[in-house]
CSV table of C-alpha atoms in Angstrom, one decimal:
chain,number,residue,atom,x,y,z
H,1,UNK,CA,68.5,107.6,117.8
H,2,UNK,CA,67.4,104.6,115.9
H,3,UNK,CA,69.2,103.0,112.9
H,4,UNK,CA,68.8,99.8,110.8
H,5,UNK,CA,72.3,98.6,111.7
H,6,UNK,CA,75.2,99.6,114.1
H,7,UNK,CA,78.5,98.8,112.7
H,8,UNK,CA,81.1,98.4,115.6
H,9,UNK,CA,84.7,99.3,114.5
H,10,UNK,CA,85.8,102.0,112.1
H,11,UNK,CA,88.8,100.4,110.5
H,12,UNK,CA,89.0,99.5,106.8
H,13,UNK,CA,86.6,96.5,107.4
H,14,UNK,CA,84.0,98.4,109.4
H,15,UNK,CA,84.0,101.5,107.2
H,16,UNK,CA,83.6,99.3,104.1
H,17,UNK,CA,80.7,97.3,105.7
H,18,UNK,CA,79.1,100.6,106.6
H,19,UNK,CA,79.5,102.0,103.0
H,20,UNK,CA,78.0,98.9,101.4
H,21,UNK,CA,75.0,98.8,103.7
H,22,UNK,CA,74.3,102.5,103.3
H,23,UNK,CA,74.5,102.2,99.7
H,24,UNK,CA,71.8,99.5,99.8
H,25,UNK,CA,69.4,101.8,101.6
H,26,UNK,CA,70.1,100.9,105.3
H,27,UNK,CA,70.4,103.6,107.8
H,28,UNK,CA,73.8,102.9,109.4
H,29,UNK,CA,75.6,104.1,112.5
H,30,UNK,CA,79.3,103.6,112.6
H,31,UNK,CA,80.9,103.4,116.1
H,32,UNK,CA,84.5,103.6,117.2
H,33,UNK,CA,86.4,105.0,120.1
H,34,UNK,CA,88.7,107.0,117.7
H,35,UNK,CA,88.0,108.6,114.2
H,36,UNK,CA,88.0,106.0,111.2
H,37,UNK,CA,91.3,104.6,110.3
H,38,UNK,CA,93.3,105.3,113.5
H,39,UNK,CA,94.0,101.9,114.9
H,40,UNK,CA,95.2,98.8,113.0
H,41,UNK,CA,94.3,100.2,109.7
H,42,UNK,CA,96.6,103.3,110.3
H,43,UNK,CA,100.0,101.4,110.1
H,44,UNK,CA,100.3,98.8,107.4
H,45,UNK,CA,102.5,98.3,104.4
H,46,UNK,CA,99.8,99.8,102.2
H,47,UNK,CA,99.4,96.7,99.9
H,48,UNK,CA,96.3,95.3,98.3
H,49,UNK,CA,97.7,92.0,97.6
H,50,UNK,CA,96.1,90.5,94.6
H,51,UNK,CA,98.8,87.8,94.6
H,52,UNK,CA,97.9,86.8,98.2
H,53,UNK,CA,96.0,83.7,97.5
H,54,UNK,CA,97.9,81.7,100.1
H,55,UNK,CA,97.5,83.3,103.5
H,56,UNK,CA,100.6,83.5,105.4
H,57,UNK,CA,101.4,80.0,107.1
H,58,UNK,CA,103.2,78.9,110.3
H,59,UNK,CA,106.6,77.5,109.4
H,60,UNK,CA,106.8,73.8,109.7
H,61,UNK,CA,110.3,72.9,108.7
H,62,UNK,CA,112.7,72.2,111.7
H,63,UNK,CA,115.4,74.6,110.6
H,64,UNK,CA,113.0,77.5,110.7
H,65,UNK,CA,111.4,76.5,114.0
H,66,UNK,CA,114.8,76.2,115.6
H,67,UNK,CA,115.8,79.7,114.3
H,68,UNK,CA,112.6,81.2,115.6
H,69,UNK,CA,113.1,79.6,118.9
H,70,UNK,CA,116.2,81.5,119.6
H,71,UNK,CA,114.1,84.7,119.4
H,72,UNK,CA,116.6,86.7,117.4
H,73,UNK,CA,115.1,86.3,113.9
H,74,UNK,CA,114.5,89.6,112.3
H,75,UNK,CA,111.1,88.6,110.8
H,76,UNK,CA,109.5,86.9,114.0
H,77,UNK,CA,110.0,87.7,117.5
H,78,UNK,CA,107.9,86.5,120.7
H,79,UNK,CA,107.3,87.5,124.3
H,80,UNK,CA,108.3,84.5,126.3
H,81,UNK,CA,105.4,85.2,128.8
H,82,UNK,CA,102.9,85.0,126.0
H,83,UNK,CA,103.9,81.6,124.5
H,84,UNK,CA,102.0,79.5,127.1
H,85,UNK,CA,98.8,81.5,126.6
H,86,UNK,CA,98.9,81.5,122.9
H,87,UNK,CA,100.2,77.9,122.5
H,88,UNK,CA,96.8,76.4,121.7
H,89,UNK,CA,96.3,78.9,119.0
H,90,UNK,CA,99.8,78.4,117.7
H,91,UNK,CA,99.3,74.6,117.6
H,92,UNK,CA,96.1,74.9,115.5
H,93,UNK,CA,97.9,77.4,113.2
H,94,UNK,CA,100.8,75.1,112.8
H,95,UNK,CA,98.4,72.2,111.9
H,96,UNK,CA,96.5,74.3,109.3
H,97,UNK,CA,99.8,75.2,107.8
H,98,UNK,CA,100.4,71.6,106.5
H,99,UNK,CA,100.9,71.8,102.9
H,100,UNK,CA,97.7,69.8,102.0
H,101,UNK,CA,95.5,71.8,104.4
H,102,UNK,CA,97.1,75.1,103.3
H,103,UNK,CA,96.2,74.2,99.8
H,104,UNK,CA,92.5,73.5,100.6
H,105,UNK,CA,92.4,76.9,102.5
H,106,UNK,CA,93.9,78.9,99.7
H,107,UNK,CA,91.1,77.6,97.3
H,108,UNK,CA,88.6,79.3,99.5
H,109,UNK,CA,90.8,82.3,100.4
H,110,UNK,CA,91.5,83.0,96.7
H,111,UNK,CA,87.8,83.6,96.1
H,112,UNK,CA,88.1,86.7,98.3
H,113,UNK,CA,91.6,87.8,97.0
H,114,UNK,CA,90.7,87.7,93.4
H,115,UNK,CA,88.2,90.6,93.9
H,116,UNK,CA,90.4,92.7,96.4
H,117,UNK,CA,91.8,95.2,93.7
H,118,UNK,CA,88.6,95.7,91.7
H,119,UNK,CA,86.5,96.3,94.8
H,120,UNK,CA,89.0,98.9,96.2
H,121,UNK,CA,89.1,100.7,93.0
H,122,UNK,CA,85.4,100.9,92.8
H,123,UNK,CA,85.1,102.2,96.3
H,124,UNK,CA,88.0,104.6,95.7
H,125,UNK,CA,86.4,106.0,92.6
H,126,UNK,CA,83.0,106.5,94.4
H,127,UNK,CA,84.9,108.2,97.3
H,128,UNK,CA,87.0,110.3,95.0
H,129,UNK,CA,90.1,108.8,96.4
H,130,UNK,CA,91.4,107.0,93.4
H,131,UNK,CA,94.7,109.1,93.6
H,132,UNK,CA,95.7,107.2,96.7
H,133,UNK,CA,95.8,103.9,94.9
H,134,UNK,CA,98.8,103.2,92.9
H,135,UNK,CA,98.5,100.6,90.3
H,136,UNK,CA,102.2,99.7,90.2
H,137,UNK,CA,102.5,96.5,92.0
H,138,UNK,CA,105.1,95.6,94.5
H,139,UNK,CA,108.3,93.6,94.7
H,140,UNK,CA,110.2,90.9,96.7
H,141,UNK,CA,114.0,91.6,96.3
H,142,UNK,CA,116.6,88.9,96.9
H,143,UNK,CA,120.1,88.9,98.3
H,144,UNK,CA,120.9,85.4,97.3
H,145,UNK,CA,120.2,83.2,94.1
H,146,UNK,CA,119.0,80.4,96.3
H,147,UNK,CA,116.2,82.4,97.8
H,148,UNK,CA,115.4,84.0,94.5
H,149,UNK,CA,115.1,80.7,92.8
H,150,UNK,CA,112.9,79.1,95.6
H,151,UNK,CA,110.5,82.2,95.6
H,152,UNK,CA,110.3,82.0,91.8
H,153,UNK,CA,109.1,78.4,92.1
H,154,UNK,CA,106.4,79.5,94.5
H,155,UNK,CA,105.3,82.3,92.0
H,156,UNK,CA,105.0,79.7,89.3
H,157,UNK,CA,102.9,77.6,91.5
H,158,UNK,CA,100.6,80.4,92.4
H,159,UNK,CA,100.4,81.3,88.7
H,160,UNK,CA,99.5,77.7,87.6
H,161,UNK,CA,96.9,77.4,90.4
H,162,UNK,CA,95.3,80.7,90.5
H,163,UNK,CA,96.6,82.7,87.6
H,164,UNK,CA,98.6,85.0,89.7
H,165,UNK,CA,100.7,87.4,87.5
H,166,UNK,CA,104.3,87.9,88.3
H,167,UNK,CA,107.4,89.3,86.6
H,168,UNK,CA,111.0,88.0,87.2
H,169,UNK,CA,113.5,90.7,87.2
H,170,UNK,CA,117.2,90.0,86.8
H,171,UNK,CA,119.9,92.3,88.7
H,172,UNK,CA,120.1,94.5,85.6
H,173,UNK,CA,116.5,95.1,85.1
H,174,UNK,CA,116.0,95.6,88.9
H,175,UNK,CA,118.7,98.4,88.8
H,176,UNK,CA,116.7,100.0,85.8
H,177,UNK,CA,113.5,100.0,87.7
H,178,UNK,CA,114.9,100.9,91.2
H,179,UNK,CA,118.2,102.5,90.6
H,180,UNK,CA,118.7,103.5,94.3
H,181,UNK,CA,118.4,100.0,95.7
H,182,UNK,CA,121.5,98.0,96.7
H,183,UNK,CA,123.5,97.0,93.7
H,184,UNK,CA,124.4,93.7,94.9
H,185,UNK,CA,120.8,92.3,94.9
H,186,UNK,CA,120.3,89.2,93.0
H,187,UNK,CA,117.1,90.2,91.3
H,188,UNK,CA,113.4,90.5,92.2
H,189,UNK,CA,109.8,89.3,91.6
H,190,UNK,CA,107.2,91.9,90.8
H,191,UNK,CA,103.6,91.3,91.3
H,192,UNK,CA,102.0,93.8,88.9
H,193,UNK,CA,98.4,93.1,89.5
H,194,UNK,CA,98.5,94.3,93.1
H,195,UNK,CA,97.8,97.9,94.0
H,196,UNK,CA,99.7,99.9,96.9
H,197,UNK,CA,98.3,102.9,98.8
H,198,UNK,CA,100.3,106.0,99.5
H,199,UNK,CA,98.5,106.8,102.8
H,200,UNK,CA,96.2,103.9,104.4
H,201,UNK,CA,94.9,106.4,107.0
H,202,UNK,CA,93.9,108.8,104.3
H,203,UNK,CA,92.1,106.1,102.4
H,204,UNK,CA,90.0,104.9,105.2
H,205,UNK,CA,89.3,108.5,106.0
H,206,UNK,CA,88.1,109.0,102.4
H,207,UNK,CA,85.9,105.9,102.6
H,208,UNK,CA,84.4,107.2,105.9
H,209,UNK,CA,83.7,110.6,104.3
H,210,UNK,CA,82.0,108.8,101.5
H,211,UNK,CA,79.9,106.9,104.1
H,212,UNK,CA,78.9,110.3,105.6
H,213,UNK,CA,78.0,111.7,102.0
H,214,UNK,CA,75.7,108.8,101.6
H,215,UNK,CA,73.9,109.7,104.7
H,216,UNK,CA,75.5,107.5,107.3
H,217,UNK,CA,76.5,108.7,110.8
H,218,UNK,CA,79.7,108.2,112.8
H,219,UNK,CA,79.8,108.2,116.6
H,220,UNK,CA,82.5,108.1,119.0
H,221,UNK,CA,81.4,105.4,121.4
H,222,UNK,CA,82.2,102.2,123.4
H,223,UNK,CA,81.4,99.1,121.5
H,224,UNK,CA,81.7,97.0,124.7
H,225,UNK,CA,78.5,98.9,125.9
H,226,UNK,CA,76.5,96.8,123.5
H,227,UNK,CA,73.4,95.5,125.0
H,228,UNK,CA,70.5,93.4,123.6
H,229,UNK,CA,68.2,95.5,121.8
H,230,UNK,CA,70.7,96.4,120.2
H,231,UNK,CA,71.9,99.6,122.0
H,232,UNK,CA,75.3,101.2,122.3
H,233,UNK,CA,76.4,104.3,124.3
H,234,UNK,CA,78.1,107.0,122.4
H,235,UNK,CA,79.2,110.6,123.2
H,236,UNK,CA,76.1,111.9,121.5
H,237,UNK,CA,73.9,109.6,123.6
H,238,UNK,CA,72.5,106.0,123.3
H,239,UNK,CA,71.9,104.7,119.7
H,240,UNK,CA,69.8,101.7,118.8
H,241,UNK,CA,69.4,99.4,115.8
H,242,UNK,CA,67.8,96.1,114.9
H,243,UNK,CA,71.1,94.6,113.8
H,244,UNK,CA,74.7,95.0,114.6
H,245,UNK,CA,78.0,94.1,112.8
H,246,UNK,CA,81.1,93.5,114.9
H,247,UNK,CA,84.1,94.6,112.9
H,248,UNK,CA,86.5,95.4,115.8
H,249,UNK,CA,89.6,93.8,114.6
H,250,UNK,CA,92.1,92.7,117.3
H,251,UNK,CA,89.4,93.7,119.9
H,252,UNK,CA,86.6,91.6,118.5
H,253,UNK,CA,87.1,88.9,120.9
H,254,UNK,CA,86.1,91.1,123.7
H,255,UNK,CA,82.7,91.6,122.5
H,256,UNK,CA,82.3,88.2,121.0
H,257,UNK,CA,83.2,86.7,124.4
H,258,UNK,CA,80.6,89.0,126.0
H,259,UNK,CA,78.1,87.7,123.5
H,260,UNK,CA,78.9,84.0,124.5
H,261,UNK,CA,81.2,83.0,121.7
H,262,UNK,CA,84.6,81.4,122.4
H,263,UNK,CA,86.6,82.1,119.2
H,264,UNK,CA,90.2,81.2,118.8
H,265,UNK,CA,91.7,84.5,118.0
H,266,UNK,CA,95.0,85.9,118.5
H,267,UNK,CA,97.2,88.8,117.3
H,268,UNK,CA,100.4,89.3,115.4
H,269,UNK,CA,101.8,92.5,116.4
H,270,UNK,CA,104.1,94.7,114.1
H,271,UNK,CA,105.8,98.2,114.1
H,272,UNK,CA,106.5,100.9,111.5
H,273,UNK,CA,108.7,104.0,111.3
H,274,UNK,CA,109.1,106.8,108.6
H,275,UNK,CA,112.3,108.0,107.2
H,276,UNK,CA,113.4,110.7,104.8
H,277,UNK,CA,115.3,109.4,101.8
H,278,UNK,CA,118.9,110.5,101.5
H,279,UNK,CA,119.6,113.3,98.9
H,280,UNK,CA,117.7,112.6,95.8
H,281,UNK,CA,117.1,108.9,96.3
H,282,UNK,CA,113.8,107.6,95.3
H,283,UNK,CA,111.9,104.4,96.1
H,284,UNK,CA,109.2,103.6,93.3
H,285,UNK,CA,107.7,100.4,94.6
H,286,UNK,CA,107.0,98.9,97.9
H,287,UNK,CA,109.9,96.5,98.5
H,288,UNK,CA,110.1,93.3,100.7
H,289,UNK,CA,113.6,92.2,101.8
H,290,UNK,CA,112.4,88.7,102.2
H,291,UNK,CA,115.5,87.3,103.7
H,292,UNK,CA,115.4,89.9,106.5
H,293,UNK,CA,111.8,90.2,107.3
H,294,UNK,CA,110.9,93.9,106.6
H,295,UNK,CA,109.4,95.9,104.0
H,296,UNK,CA,110.0,99.5,102.7
H,297,UNK,CA,107.2,101.5,101.1
H,298,UNK,CA,107.0,104.9,99.7
H,299,UNK,CA,104.4,106.9,101.6
H,300,UNK,CA,103.0,110.3,101.7
H,301,UNK,CA,104.9,111.0,104.9
H,302,UNK,CA,108.2,109.3,103.8
H,303,UNK,CA,109.7,105.8,103.5
H,304,UNK,CA,107.8,103.5,105.7
H,305,UNK,CA,109.7,100.7,107.3
H,306,UNK,CA,107.4,97.9,108.5
H,307,UNK,CA,108.5,95.0,110.6
H,308,UNK,CA,107.5,91.3,110.6
H,309,UNK,CA,105.6,89.6,113.3
H,310,UNK,CA,105.8,89.9,117.0
H,311,UNK,CA,103.9,87.1,119.0
H,312,UNK,CA,102.7,88.9,122.1
H,313,UNK,CA,99.5,89.4,124.0
H,314,UNK,CA,97.5,92.3,122.4
H,315,UNK,CA,97.9,94.8,125.3
H,316,UNK,CA,101.4,94.0,126.4
H,317,UNK,CA,104.0,96.9,126.4
H,318,UNK,CA,105.7,97.8,123.2
H,319,UNK,CA,109.0,96.3,122.4
H,320,UNK,CA,110.2,97.5,119.0
H,321,UNK,CA,113.3,95.5,119.0
H,322,UNK,CA,112.5,94.2,115.5
H,323,UNK,CA,112.6,97.6,114.2
H,324,UNK,CA,116.0,98.3,115.9
H,325,UNK,CA,117.3,95.2,114.4
H,326,UNK,CA,116.2,95.6,110.9
H,327,UNK,CA,116.9,99.3,110.5
H,328,UNK,CA,120.6,98.9,109.9
H,329,UNK,CA,120.0,96.3,107.3
H,330,UNK,CA,117.2,98.4,105.6
H,331,UNK,CA,119.8,101.3,105.3
H,332,UNK,CA,122.0,99.0,103.2
H,333,UNK,CA,119.0,98.2,100.9
H,334,UNK,CA,118.0,101.9,100.3
H,335,UNK,CA,119.6,105.2,101.4
H,336,UNK,CA,117.4,106.0,104.3
H,337,UNK,CA,117.9,109.4,106.1
H,338,UNK,CA,116.6,110.6,109.3
H,339,UNK,CA,113.8,109.1,111.3
H,340,UNK,CA,110.4,111.2,111.0
H,341,UNK,CA,108.4,109.9,113.7
H,342,UNK,CA,109.0,110.5,117.5
H,343,UNK,CA,108.4,106.8,118.3
H,344,UNK,CA,107.7,103.7,116.5
H,345,UNK,CA,103.9,103.0,115.8
H,346,UNK,CA,102.6,99.5,116.8
H,347,UNK,CA,99.6,97.7,115.3
H,348,UNK,CA,97.8,94.5,116.0
H,349,UNK,CA,96.8,91.9,113.2
H,350,UNK,CA,93.7,89.9,114.3
H,351,UNK,CA,94.2,86.3,113.4
H,352,UNK,CA,92.4,82.9,113.2
H,353,UNK,CA,94.2,79.7,113.3
H,354,UNK,CA,93.1,78.7,109.8
H,355,UNK,CA,94.2,82.1,108.4
H,356,UNK,CA,90.8,82.9,107.1
H,357,UNK,CA,88.6,85.8,108.3
H,358,UNK,CA,85.3,85.3,110.1
H,359,UNK,CA,82.7,86.8,107.8
H,360,UNK,CA,78.8,86.1,108.2
H,361,UNK,CA,76.1,85.7,110.8
H,362,UNK,CA,76.6,84.8,114.4
H,363,UNK,CA,75.0,81.5,115.2
H,364,UNK,CA,73.5,82.4,118.6
H,365,UNK,CA,72.0,85.7,117.6
H,366,UNK,CA,69.8,86.3,114.6
H,367,UNK,CA,70.8,89.9,114.0
H,368,UNK,CA,74.5,89.8,114.9
H,369,UNK,CA,77.2,89.6,112.2
H,370,UNK,CA,80.8,89.1,112.3
H,371,UNK,CA,83.6,90.7,110.1
H,372,UNK,CA,87.0,90.3,111.6
H,373,UNK,CA,90.1,88.1,111.8
H,374,UNK,CA,91.7,89.3,108.5
H,375,UNK,CA,95.4,88.9,109.9
H,376,UNK,CA,97.9,90.4,107.2
H,377,UNK,CA,95.1,91.2,104.7
H,378,UNK,CA,92.7,93.6,106.5
H,379,UNK,CA,93.5,96.4,104.1
H,380,UNK,CA,93.4,94.0,101.1
H,381,UNK,CA,90.0,92.6,102.0
H,382,UNK,CA,88.2,95.4,103.6
H,383,UNK,CA,85.8,96.4,100.5
H,384,UNK,CA,85.4,92.7,99.7
H,385,UNK,CA,84.2,91.9,103.2
H,386,UNK,CA,82.0,95.0,103.2
H,387,UNK,CA,80.3,94.0,100.0
H,388,UNK,CA,80.0,90.4,101.2
H,389,UNK,CA,78.4,91.3,104.5
H,390,UNK,CA,76.1,93.7,102.9
H,391,UNK,CA,74.8,91.2,100.3
H,392,UNK,CA,74.3,88.6,103.1
H,393,UNK,CA,72.4,91.1,105.2
H,394,UNK,CA,70.0,92.4,102.5
H,395,UNK,CA,69.4,88.9,101.1
H,396,UNK,CA,71.2,89.5,97.8
H,397,UNK,CA,72.9,86.7,95.9
H,398,UNK,CA,76.5,86.9,97.2
H,399,UNK,CA,79.3,87.4,94.8
H,400,UNK,CA,81.5,84.9,96.7
H,401,UNK,CA,80.5,81.8,98.4
H,402,UNK,CA,80.5,82.9,102.1
H,403,UNK,CA,80.2,79.4,103.7
H,404,UNK,CA,84.1,78.9,104.2
H,405,UNK,CA,84.2,82.0,106.3
H,406,UNK,CA,81.4,81.2,108.6
H,407,UNK,CA,81.9,81.3,112.4
H,408,UNK,CA,80.3,77.8,112.4
H,409,UNK,CA,83.7,76.4,111.5
H,410,UNK,CA,84.9,76.9,115.1
């Protein structure tokens, strides 16, 4: 079975790449070990973050570093046995998080972010999945005036630099918008230009069905069986193509290493659990409790509680201690009822030390392309990445300057 391109990885990024290539007349095979959207793309907060022009930085102030070192913070936990192995990555991440360097990164990163909502809406419309997108924005809520004021200054900075829209809600207005939240909250910031998704897995599945309707083929297979040619073993037999796109998320380093690339990739792990709301309580927006490091999002299955960051090796045993730590706090923010999942879901965010994804051609192989390393913004940047890769592969004028995201920077 021969194709023009094999896309390895059927998360939001890989599916989006496959869709855009198939739309441009390429015959595309999409390969993963599971059906589309059932790994990292399955369990996120469901945000398409138009405001996310500054990627999440490593803390640099001494107070925060000392707090995290105690390994009891609700927003960041770590495995002690992983720190030595990931220390080189963390050091580079820390260096790139310096205010001056972070601002430089944001100038490039914002060129991707500015298209995230429009590209998702276009693909969702084509896929008949627009109902899964909610154009309602999302909110940060505050338990103290000091944090509220500090975050408002950040929002003002983003607005000045990149035109990011925000709305400041005082306590009274917040209660009008979200009457079932804790009445002691000091206010909120709402980012109205962002969308949210009621079921991220359903959205990726809808995009994959659209890919199939365009004539694409999905295969269950082993990406690491890739051999020069390019050939991959699948349950339906061996498939071959003249080009390949690596979009394996947190597992991308396995294949890139196999191909001879030493890329500085690491993972940030996270957990989620669904809850039934108590009585007639209703949550209208995704809500981030920024002082306690968790987010509540209304989902098709219930209220999803997502945790912050766990620094650990990708395949280390699950340790959902963050979820246990923040659940009682989340119950004071919103009246959560019983748990709806048998166990906590765990996902892995694929990260680079400069906080930007790797998008573009592999330097050692003419017909290999990379599309991974999106960290917290995989869902946000899936369709943007898909369009950018497809335009580069087909020789079109790219709608975004792809040079800042090249693998050549490492």
